[in-house]
Amino acid sequence: MKLTGVQLRRISMPLVSPFRTSFGTQTARDLLLVGVTVDDVEGWGECVAMTSPVYSAEYLDAAADVLRQFFVPAIRAAGSIAAQDVARVLLPFKGHYMAKAALEMAILDAELRASGRSFGQELGAVRDRVPCGVSVGIMDSVPQLLDAVGGYLDEGYVRIKLKIEPGWDTEPVRAVRERFGDDVLLQVDANTAYTLGDARQLARLDPFDLLLIEQPLEEDDILGHAQLARLIRTPVCLDESITSARTAAAAIRLEACSIVNIKPGRVGGYLEARRIHDVCVAHGVPVWCGGMLETGLGRAANVALAALPGFTLPGDTSGSGRYYATDITEPFVLDGGYLDVPTGPGLGVTPIPDLLEEVTTSVEWLAG
Ligand code: NPQ
Ligand code: MG
């Protein structure tokens, strides 16, 4: 298979409401789509980096640059290329997982479209629909939060994740439990906002029977998470810290986490994501599929991944409408708290040309 056309397409999509996390407030989602042509078949990849390096070290301009300068030329130089080989060809280049993931996703999409197979079939999906959770941002007040959570529960979401930070943790969790009861599946995500010195404060979440606390400490603080896990009752789940099957295996072995959030972008692609799933299943560690405010393209692939057998917790695989009034593909709409796994070739969805044009801010074609 030969990679011919490659486009780097920047898009900017307004969010239906501001999304505040411990690293800032977003009102729009800017991202990078990678369009490829492989043996005359089109494929799409989505780079989930943000415009600034506040979730992880990656950011969009850097992703576009490393794709343009290094990754696309290396894939072209390899001559014949299959999606299976992309990670190995890019292995000499350190980091830039989200950029690698986007290119591999695009090539995999084209390859699967050419053979009539879906992402779900390729990855090993065992379900035709997946239960969906939703991530709820930090709010200005508790009443505002309760309104938002109530709205999502009415829409059918089966699990609520509250974004937390120092000063916004026990109070919102207590309020949600008091209003909506103990049966709601509830978890929190700190996006690295705490230190080990906050262990006593985090232990105050113990009585609320949370499914997990996601990434309380810094990305590189595996030891700290192992220590914290011994000081609190809430299970520790890692997000930012897990960048490969190797780091997942180490974190599990070191007892730094008992649950893993799998985000294909963060780990260099859907094929590595599947390997992390396999490692976790082998160790009896539950996994769930994270979210990065994907368009319908990334959402389609995430829903396929979340249908693998080890994904035993609901993911952040929300409907398109959680973030966007208009998606660039057919929108994903919740049905009784579930999203259907796409069954068409490749991602099973494609960008709708008019909608794609409307959100596009620049297109760069990389010459062969
Ligand atoms: C997480 N996602 O699990 C992230 C991080 C995150 C759904 O909570 C713009 C683009 C804003 C990407 C905010 C969810 C974002 C973003 C948060 C990713 O840690
Ligand atoms: Mg997270």
PDB file of C-alpha atoms in Angstrom, residues 6-11 30-35 45-52 57-73 76 95-103 361-367:
ATOM      1  CA  VAL A   6      -1.588  13.775   2.665  1.00  0.00           C
ATOM      2  CA  GLN A   7      -3.437  16.808   3.985  1.00  0.00           C
ATOM      3  CA  LEU A   8      -3.148  18.507   7.372  1.00  0.00           C
ATOM      4  CA  ARG A   9      -6.466  20.221   8.004  1.00  0.00           C
ATOM      5  CA  ARG A  10      -6.973  22.522  10.979  1.00  0.00           C
ATOM      6  CA  ILE A  11     -10.527  22.907  12.188  1.00  0.00           C
ATOM      7  CA  ASP A  30      -9.361  23.377  17.714  1.00  0.00           C
ATOM      8  CA  LEU A  31      -7.942  20.223  16.254  1.00  0.00           C
ATOM      9  CA  LEU A  32      -6.004  18.741  13.407  1.00  0.00           C
ATOM     10  CA  LEU A  33      -7.346  16.218  10.918  1.00  0.00           C
ATOM     11  CA  VAL A  34      -4.985  14.131   8.835  1.00  0.00           C
ATOM     12  CA  GLY A  35      -6.415  13.097   5.490  1.00  0.00           C
ATOM     13  CA  GLY A  45      -7.178  10.494  11.301  1.00  0.00           C
ATOM     14  CA  GLU A  46      -7.823  12.909  14.145  1.00  0.00           C
ATOM     15  CA  CYS A  47      -5.060  14.466  16.237  1.00  0.00           C
ATOM     16  CA  VAL A  48      -6.471  15.139  19.699  1.00  0.00           C
ATOM     17  CA  ALA A  49      -3.767  17.529  20.935  1.00  0.00           C
ATOM     18  CA  MET A  50      -4.914  20.888  22.290  1.00  0.00           C
ATOM     19  CA  THR A  51      -3.647  24.291  21.125  1.00  0.00           C
ATOM     20  CA  SER A  52      -1.444  24.589  24.211  1.00  0.00           C
ATOM     21  CA  ALA A  57       3.364  18.146  26.466  1.00  0.00           C
ATOM     22  CA  GLU A  58       1.808  17.912  23.022  1.00  0.00           C
ATOM     23  CA  TYR A  59       0.120  20.800  21.198  1.00  0.00           C
ATOM     24  CA  LEU A  60      -1.347  21.247  17.749  1.00  0.00           C
ATOM     25  CA  ASP A  61       1.298  23.346  15.995  1.00  0.00           C
ATOM     26  CA  ALA A  62       3.968  20.911  17.181  1.00  0.00           C
ATOM     27  CA  ALA A  63       1.911  17.943  15.980  1.00  0.00           C
ATOM     28  CA  ALA A  64       1.503  19.496  12.528  1.00  0.00           C
ATOM     29  CA  ASP A  65       5.218  20.285  12.417  1.00  0.00           C
ATOM     30  CA  VAL A  66       6.435  16.822  13.429  1.00  0.00           C
ATOM     31  CA  LEU A  67       4.049  15.205  10.939  1.00  0.00           C
ATOM     32  CA  ARG A  68       5.252  17.508   8.157  1.00  0.00           C
ATOM     33  CA  GLN A  69       8.977  17.350   8.913  1.00  0.00           C
ATOM     34  CA  PHE A  70       9.457  13.786  10.133  1.00  0.00           C
ATOM     35  CA  PHE A  71       6.534  11.382  10.236  1.00  0.00           C
ATOM     36  CA  VAL A  72       5.033  11.701   6.762  1.00  0.00           C
ATOM     37  CA  PRO A  73       8.460  11.674   5.051  1.00  0.00           C
ATOM     38  CA  ARG A  76       6.786   7.731   2.443  1.00  0.00           C
ATOM     39  CA  GLY A  95       7.165  11.201  21.954  1.00  0.00           C
ATOM     40  CA  HIS A  96       4.481  12.970  19.873  1.00  0.00           C
ATOM     41  CA  TYR A  97       2.002  10.173  20.545  1.00  0.00           C
ATOM     42  CA  MET A  98      -1.020  12.159  19.406  1.00  0.00           C
ATOM     43  CA  ALA A  99       0.619  13.015  16.079  1.00  0.00           C
ATOM     44  CA  LYS A 100       1.634   9.362  15.572  1.00  0.00           C
ATOM     45  CA  ALA A 101      -1.852   8.196  16.491  1.00  0.00           C
ATOM     46  CA  ALA A 102      -3.485  10.519  13.950  1.00  0.00           C
ATOM     47  CA  LEU A 103      -1.322   9.285  11.077  1.00  0.00           C
ATOM     48  CA  THR A 361      -9.365  27.193   9.231  1.00  0.00           C
ATOM     49  CA  SER A 362      -6.492  25.957   7.024  1.00  0.00           C
ATOM     50  CA  VAL A 363      -5.507  23.086   4.747  1.00  0.00           C
ATOM     51  CA  GLU A 364      -1.926  22.143   3.956  1.00  0.00           C
ATOM     52  CA  TRP A 365      -1.147  19.504   1.333  1.00  0.00           C
ATOM     53  CA  LEU A 366       2.128  17.704   1.893  1.00  0.00           C
ATOM     54  CA  ALA A 367       3.887  17.200  -1.406  1.00  0.00           C
TER      55      ALA A 367
END
